[in-house]
Amino acid sequence: MNGYILKGIGGFYYVETSEGIFECKAKGKFRKEKLTPLAGDRVEITLREGQENTIDAILERKNKLIRPPVANIDKLMIIVSVTSPLPNPFIVDKLTVIAERNSIEPVIVITKSDLEEEKARELFDIYSSTGYRTYLFSSKDKRNLEEIRSEFAGCLTALTGNSGAGKSTLLNSLDSNLRLPTGEISSKLGRGRHTTRQAEIFHIGDGLVIDSAGFSSIEFSGENLFLANELQHCFREFEEHIPLCKFNGCSHINTKSCAVIEAVSKGIISKSRYESYTAMYEELKNIKSWQI
């Protein structure tokens, strides 16, 4: 029987099939192959009378992310709050880069937008100018809720973002029957406490949504590691300017006659996004092909 993994808890995986949802254990061969089943994986299972059901095969993945730990997603909805916790554009931009690298469509949702209207509009302008679909959301007035709901139709979307940014609050607004726990922000640390412990798929309207644990940092590692010269193609607002650079192989870092830098100086490309690019380039510039 075929299905897909809704979630995994303590070595048990819950697989939805046309016949219902079944609790399964993964076969030992996956551990030998260092392959961990993930929410979103399409799998083959065997139902065993009086014994544990088993996941026998994980079908070929079209993509896989480390954070959040999910597979086969179509969209990555990045949740960023304007306050409590404060927005971290560098983390948001890293997530968009990882999405672009995996042929996943990034969508930006700016939460708590009623608390800091000016900051919310500033963030909205930065990300909408890249071409990403960007929404302002407030749990107080439910602004743009139906537009956000429409993003889930007919696809598998993973929600991700800092702890406390409002992922579970958004899902509860979309479906009050979920009653997902929401966390308070630590006044001492200025960030949220984890309320979601594992990635889990929910049905929202005509689509599937994965909620996942929050975090406060993210690194390029494992399958998300790549060469610095590939980074420019993960910033879609750079694409029309790259061919206009005077020199082939331009790094767009302190380079004369660089069309990307010129676009930044003219305000065509966001300064914030370009600063994220340069910081990521520094992270990746010493990576060699044999390390990937």
CSV table of C-alpha atoms in Angstrom, one decimal:
chain,number,residue,atom,x,y,z
A,1,MET,CA,0.0,0.0,0.0
A,2,ASN,CA,1.3,3.5,-0.8
A,3,GLY,CA,0.9,6.7,1.2
A,4,TYR,CA,2.8,9.6,2.6
A,5,ILE,CA,4.2,10.3,6.0
A,6,LEU,CA,2.2,12.8,8.1
A,7,LYS,CA,4.6,12.8,11.0
A,8,GLY,CA,7.1,10.8,13.0
A,9,ILE,CA,7.3,10.4,16.8
A,10,GLY,CA,9.7,8.3,18.8
A,11,GLY,CA,10.5,5.9,15.9
A,12,PHE,CA,6.8,5.5,14.8
A,13,TYR,CA,5.6,7.1,11.6
A,14,TYR,CA,2.0,7.9,10.8
A,15,VAL,CA,1.2,7.2,7.1
A,16,GLU,CA,-1.9,8.5,5.3
A,17,THR,CA,-3.2,6.2,2.6
A,18,SER,CA,-6.4,5.9,0.6
A,19,GLU,CA,-7.5,3.4,3.3
A,20,GLY,CA,-6.8,5.6,6.3
A,21,ILE,CA,-3.9,6.5,8.6
A,22,PHE,CA,-1.6,3.8,9.9
A,23,GLU,CA,1.1,3.7,12.5
A,24,CYS,CA,4.3,2.1,11.1
A,25,LYS,CA,7.9,1.4,12.0
A,26,ALA,CA,10.7,1.9,9.5
A,27,LYS,CA,12.5,-1.2,8.4
A,28,GLY,CA,16.1,-1.5,9.8
A,29,LYS,CA,17.6,-1.2,6.3
A,30,PHE,CA,17.0,2.6,6.4
A,31,ARG,CA,19.2,2.9,9.4
A,32,LYS,CA,22.0,1.0,7.6
A,33,GLU,CA,21.5,3.3,4.6
A,34,LYS,CA,21.5,6.3,6.9
A,35,LEU,CA,18.1,7.3,5.5
A,36,THR,CA,15.6,8.9,7.8
A,37,PRO,CA,11.9,9.0,6.8
A,38,LEU,CA,10.6,12.5,6.7
A,39,ALA,CA,7.2,14.2,6.8
A,40,GLY,CA,6.1,14.4,3.2
A,41,ASP,CA,7.9,11.3,2.1
A,42,ARG,CA,5.9,9.1,-0.3
A,43,VAL,CA,6.3,5.5,1.0
A,44,GLU,CA,5.3,1.9,0.5
A,45,ILE,CA,4.0,0.1,3.6
A,46,THR,CA,2.9,-3.3,4.6
A,47,LEU,CA,0.1,-3.8,7.1
A,48,ARG,CA,0.7,-6.8,9.4
A,49,GLU,CA,-2.1,-8.5,11.4
A,50,GLY,CA,-1.0,-8.6,15.1
A,51,GLN,CA,2.4,-7.1,14.3
A,52,GLU,CA,3.9,-3.7,13.7
A,53,ASN,CA,3.1,-2.2,10.3
A,54,THR,CA,6.3,-1.4,8.4
A,55,ILE,CA,7.6,1.2,5.9
A,56,ASP,CA,9.2,-0.9,3.3
A,57,ALA,CA,10.4,1.7,0.8
A,58,ILE,CA,10.8,5.5,0.5
A,59,LEU,CA,10.0,6.5,-3.0
A,60,GLU,CA,12.3,8.9,-4.9
A,61,ARG,CA,12.2,12.4,-3.4
A,62,LYS,CA,11.9,15.5,-5.6
A,63,ASN,CA,13.6,17.5,-2.8
A,64,LYS,CA,14.6,17.4,0.9
A,65,LEU,CA,15.3,20.0,3.4
A,66,ILE,CA,17.3,19.7,6.7
A,67,ARG,CA,15.5,22.6,8.5
A,68,PRO,CA,12.7,22.1,8.5
A,69,PRO,CA,13.2,18.3,8.1
A,70,VAL,CA,10.7,17.6,5.2
A,71,ALA,CA,10.5,16.1,1.8
A,72,ASN,CA,8.7,16.6,-1.5
A,73,ILE,CA,7.4,20.1,-0.8
A,74,ASP,CA,6.2,22.6,-3.4
A,75,LYS,CA,6.3,25.8,-1.4
A,76,LEU,CA,8.2,27.0,1.6
A,77,MET,CA,6.1,29.6,3.5
A,78,ILE,CA,8.6,31.7,5.6
A,79,ILE,CA,7.0,33.2,8.6
A,80,VAL,CA,8.7,36.4,9.9
A,81,SER,CA,7.3,38.6,12.7
A,82,VAL,CA,7.9,42.3,12.9
A,83,THR,CA,8.4,42.1,16.7
A,84,SER,CA,8.8,39.6,19.5
A,85,PRO,CA,10.9,38.1,18.1
A,86,LEU,CA,12.4,40.9,16.0
A,87,PRO,CA,12.8,40.0,12.3
A,88,ASN,CA,16.1,38.6,11.1
A,89,PRO,CA,16.3,39.3,7.4
A,90,PHE,CA,19.5,37.2,7.1
A,91,ILE,CA,17.7,34.1,8.2
A,92,VAL,CA,14.8,34.8,5.9
A,93,ASP,CA,17.1,35.3,3.0
A,94,LYS,CA,19.0,32.1,3.8
A,95,LEU,CA,15.7,30.2,3.7
A,96,THR,CA,14.8,31.7,0.3
A,97,VAL,CA,18.2,30.7,-1.0
A,98,ILE,CA,17.7,27.1,0.2
A,99,ALA,CA,14.3,27.0,-1.3
A,100,GLU,CA,15.6,28.3,-4.6
A,101,ARG,CA,18.3,25.7,-4.6
A,102,ASN,CA,15.7,23.0,-4.2
A,103,SER,CA,13.3,24.3,-6.8
A,104,ILE,CA,10.8,25.2,-4.1
A,105,GLU,CA,8.7,28.4,-4.4
A,106,PRO,CA,9.3,30.7,-1.4
A,107,VAL,CA,6.3,32.6,0.0
A,108,ILE,CA,6.8,35.3,2.7
A,109,VAL,CA,4.2,36.0,5.5
A,110,ILE,CA,4.9,38.9,7.8
A,111,THR,CA,3.1,38.3,11.1
A,112,LYS,CA,2.1,40.7,13.9
A,113,SER,CA,1.9,43.4,11.3
A,114,ASP,CA,-0.6,45.4,13.3
A,115,LEU,CA,2.0,46.0,16.1
A,116,GLU,CA,4.6,47.7,13.9
A,117,GLU,CA,2.9,48.9,10.8
A,118,GLU,CA,5.9,50.9,9.5
A,119,LYS,CA,8.3,48.0,9.9
A,120,ALA,CA,5.8,45.5,8.4
A,121,ARG,CA,5.5,47.7,5.3
A,122,GLU,CA,9.3,48.0,5.1
A,123,LEU,CA,9.7,44.2,5.1
A,124,PHE,CA,6.8,43.8,2.7
A,125,ASP,CA,8.5,46.2,0.2
A,126,ILE,CA,11.8,44.3,0.4
A,127,TYR,CA,10.4,40.9,-0.3
A,128,SER,CA,7.6,41.8,-2.7
A,129,SER,CA,10.2,43.7,-4.8
A,130,THR,CA,12.1,40.4,-5.3
A,131,GLY,CA,9.1,38.8,-7.0
A,132,TYR,CA,8.1,36.6,-4.0
A,133,ARG,CA,4.5,36.5,-3.1
A,134,THR,CA,4.4,38.4,0.2
A,135,TYR,CA,1.6,38.9,2.7
A,136,LEU,CA,1.0,40.9,5.8
A,137,PHE,CA,-0.9,39.0,8.6
A,138,SER,CA,-2.3,39.9,12.0
A,139,SER,CA,-4.0,37.4,14.3
A,140,LYS,CA,-6.0,40.4,15.6
A,141,ASP,CA,-7.8,41.4,12.4
A,142,LYS,CA,-7.0,38.3,10.2
A,143,ARG,CA,-5.7,40.5,7.3
A,144,ASN,CA,-5.0,38.6,4.1
A,145,LEU,CA,-6.0,35.3,5.7
A,146,GLU,CA,-8.0,34.0,2.6
A,147,GLU,CA,-5.2,35.0,0.3
A,148,ILE,CA,-2.7,33.0,2.4
A,149,ARG,CA,-5.1,30.1,2.5
A,150,SER,CA,-5.2,30.1,-1.3
A,151,GLU,CA,-1.4,29.5,-1.4
A,152,PHE,CA,-2.0,26.0,0.0
A,153,ALA,CA,-4.4,24.8,-2.7
A,154,GLY,CA,-3.3,21.7,-4.6
A,155,CYS,CA,0.2,21.5,-3.1
A,156,LEU,CA,2.4,20.6,-0.1
A,157,THR,CA,3.6,23.7,1.7
A,158,ALA,CA,6.0,23.7,4.7
A,159,LEU,CA,5.9,26.5,7.2
A,160,THR,CA,9.2,27.6,8.7
A,161,GLY,CA,10.6,30.5,10.7
A,162,ASN,CA,11.9,31.6,14.0
A,163,SER,CA,10.4,30.3,17.2
A,164,GLY,CA,7.6,32.6,18.3
A,165,ALA,CA,7.1,34.1,14.8
A,166,GLY,CA,3.5,32.9,14.7
A,167,LYS,CA,3.4,29.7,12.6
A,168,SER,CA,1.0,27.8,14.9
A,169,THR,CA,-1.1,31.0,15.4
A,170,LEU,CA,-1.5,31.3,11.6
A,171,LEU,CA,-2.6,27.7,11.3
A,172,ASN,CA,-5.1,28.1,14.1
A,173,SER,CA,-6.5,31.1,12.3
A,174,LEU,CA,-6.8,29.0,9.1
A,175,ASP,CA,-8.5,26.1,10.9
A,176,SER,CA,-9.8,26.7,14.5
A,177,ASN,CA,-10.2,22.9,14.9
A,178,LEU,CA,-6.4,22.4,15.0
A,179,ARG,CA,-6.0,24.1,18.4
A,180,LEU,CA,-2.2,24.0,18.1
A,181,PRO,CA,-0.3,25.3,21.2
A,182,THR,CA,1.2,28.7,20.8
A,183,GLY,CA,4.2,30.0,22.8
A,184,GLU,CA,5.0,33.1,24.7
A,185,ILE,CA,8.1,35.2,23.9
A,186,SER,CA,10.8,35.1,26.5
A,187,SER,CA,11.4,38.7,27.7
A,188,LYS,CA,15.0,37.7,28.7
A,189,LEU,CA,16.0,36.0,25.5
A,190,GLY,CA,13.7,38.0,23.1
A,191,ARG,CA,12.7,34.9,21.2
A,192,GLY,CA,10.0,32.3,21.3
A,193,ARG,CA,9.9,29.0,23.1
A,194,HIS,CA,9.4,25.9,20.9
A,195,THR,CA,5.8,24.7,21.0
A,196,THR,CA,5.9,22.4,17.8
A,197,ARG,CA,8.2,19.4,18.5
A,198,GLN,CA,8.1,17.7,15.1
A,199,ALA,CA,7.2,18.3,11.5
A,200,GLU,CA,3.5,17.3,11.0
A,201,ILE,CA,1.2,17.5,8.0
A,202,PHE,CA,-2.3,19.0,8.3
A,203,HIS,CA,-5.1,19.3,5.7
A,204,ILE,CA,-5.9,23.0,5.1
A,205,GLY,CA,-8.6,23.6,2.6
A,206,ASP,CA,-7.5,21.9,-0.7
A,207,GLY,CA,-3.9,21.5,0.3
A,208,LEU,CA,-1.4,20.0,2.7
A,209,VAL,CA,0.6,22.0,5.2
A,210,ILE,CA,3.6,21.0,7.3
A,211,ASP,CA,4.1,22.7,10.6
A,212,SER,CA,7.6,22.4,12.0
A,213,ALA,CA,9.7,23.4,15.0
A,214,GLY,CA,11.0,26.9,15.1
A,215,PHE,CA,14.7,27.9,15.4
A,216,SER,CA,17.0,30.8,15.9
A,217,SER,CA,19.7,30.1,13.4
A,218,ILE,CA,20.3,28.2,10.2
A,219,GLU,CA,23.5,26.9,8.5
A,220,PHE,CA,24.5,25.8,5.1
A,221,SER,CA,25.4,22.1,5.6
A,222,GLY,CA,25.0,18.6,4.1
A,223,GLU,CA,22.8,18.6,1.0
A,224,ASN,CA,22.3,22.4,1.3
A,225,LEU,CA,26.0,23.1,0.8
A,226,PHE,CA,27.1,24.5,-2.6
A,227,LEU,CA,29.7,26.6,-4.3
A,228,ALA,CA,29.9,30.4,-3.8
A,229,ASN,CA,29.6,31.1,-7.6
A,230,GLU,CA,26.2,29.4,-7.6
A,231,LEU,CA,24.8,31.8,-4.9
A,232,GLN,CA,24.0,34.6,-7.3
A,233,HIS,CA,21.4,32.5,-9.1
A,234,CYS,CA,19.5,32.0,-5.8
A,235,PHE,CA,18.7,35.7,-5.7
A,236,ARG,CA,16.1,36.0,-8.4
A,237,GLU,CA,16.2,39.8,-8.4
A,238,PHE,CA,19.9,39.6,-9.6
A,239,GLU,CA,19.1,37.6,-12.7
A,240,GLU,CA,18.3,40.4,-15.1
A,241,HIS,CA,21.4,42.3,-14.0
A,242,ILE,CA,24.0,39.5,-14.1
A,243,PRO,CA,24.4,39.5,-17.9
A,244,LEU,CA,25.1,43.2,-17.8
A,245,CYS,CA,28.3,42.9,-15.7
A,246,LYS,CA,31.4,43.8,-17.6
A,247,PHE,CA,33.4,40.7,-16.6
A,248,ASN,CA,32.3,37.0,-16.9
A,249,GLY,CA,32.3,35.3,-13.6
A,250,CYS,CA,31.7,38.5,-11.7
A,251,SER,CA,31.3,37.7,-8.0
A,252,HIS,CA,29.3,41.0,-7.4
A,253,ILE,CA,31.5,41.7,-4.4
A,254,ASN,CA,33.4,45.0,-4.6
A,255,THR,CA,33.8,44.6,-8.3
A,256,LYS,CA,34.1,47.5,-10.8
A,257,SER,CA,31.5,47.7,-13.6
A,258,CYS,CA,29.2,45.3,-11.7
A,259,ALA,CA,25.6,45.7,-12.8
A,260,VAL,CA,24.3,44.1,-9.6
A,261,ILE,CA,26.2,46.6,-7.3
A,262,GLU,CA,24.9,49.4,-9.6
A,263,ALA,CA,21.3,48.2,-9.2
A,264,VAL,CA,21.8,48.2,-5.4
A,265,SER,CA,23.1,51.8,-5.5
A,266,LYS,CA,20.1,52.8,-7.5
A,267,GLY,CA,17.7,51.1,-5.1
A,268,ILE,CA,16.5,48.6,-7.7
A,269,ILE,CA,17.9,45.7,-5.5
A,270,SER,CA,17.3,46.0,-1.8
A,271,LYS,CA,20.4,46.9,0.2
A,272,SER,CA,19.3,44.4,2.9
A,273,ARG,CA,19.1,41.5,0.4
A,274,TYR,CA,22.5,42.5,-1.0
A,275,GLU,CA,24.1,42.5,2.4
A,276,SER,CA,22.7,39.0,3.0
A,277,TYR,CA,24.2,37.9,-0.3
A,278,THR,CA,27.7,39.2,0.6
A,279,ALA,CA,27.5,37.6,4.1
A,280,MET,CA,26.5,34.2,2.5
A,281,TYR,CA,29.2,34.5,-0.1
A,282,GLU,CA,31.8,34.9,2.7
A,283,GLU,CA,30.4,31.7,4.2
A,284,LEU,CA,30.6,29.7,1.0
A,285,LYS,CA,33.7,31.1,-0.7
A,286,ASN,CA,36.1,28.6,0.8
A,287,ILE,CA,34.0,25.6,0.0
A,288,LYS,CA,35.5,23.3,-2.6
A,289,SER,CA,33.7,21.0,-5.0
A,290,TRP,CA,35.1,17.9,-3.3
A,291,GLN,CA,33.5,18.9,0.0
A,292,ILE,CA,30.0,18.7,-1.5
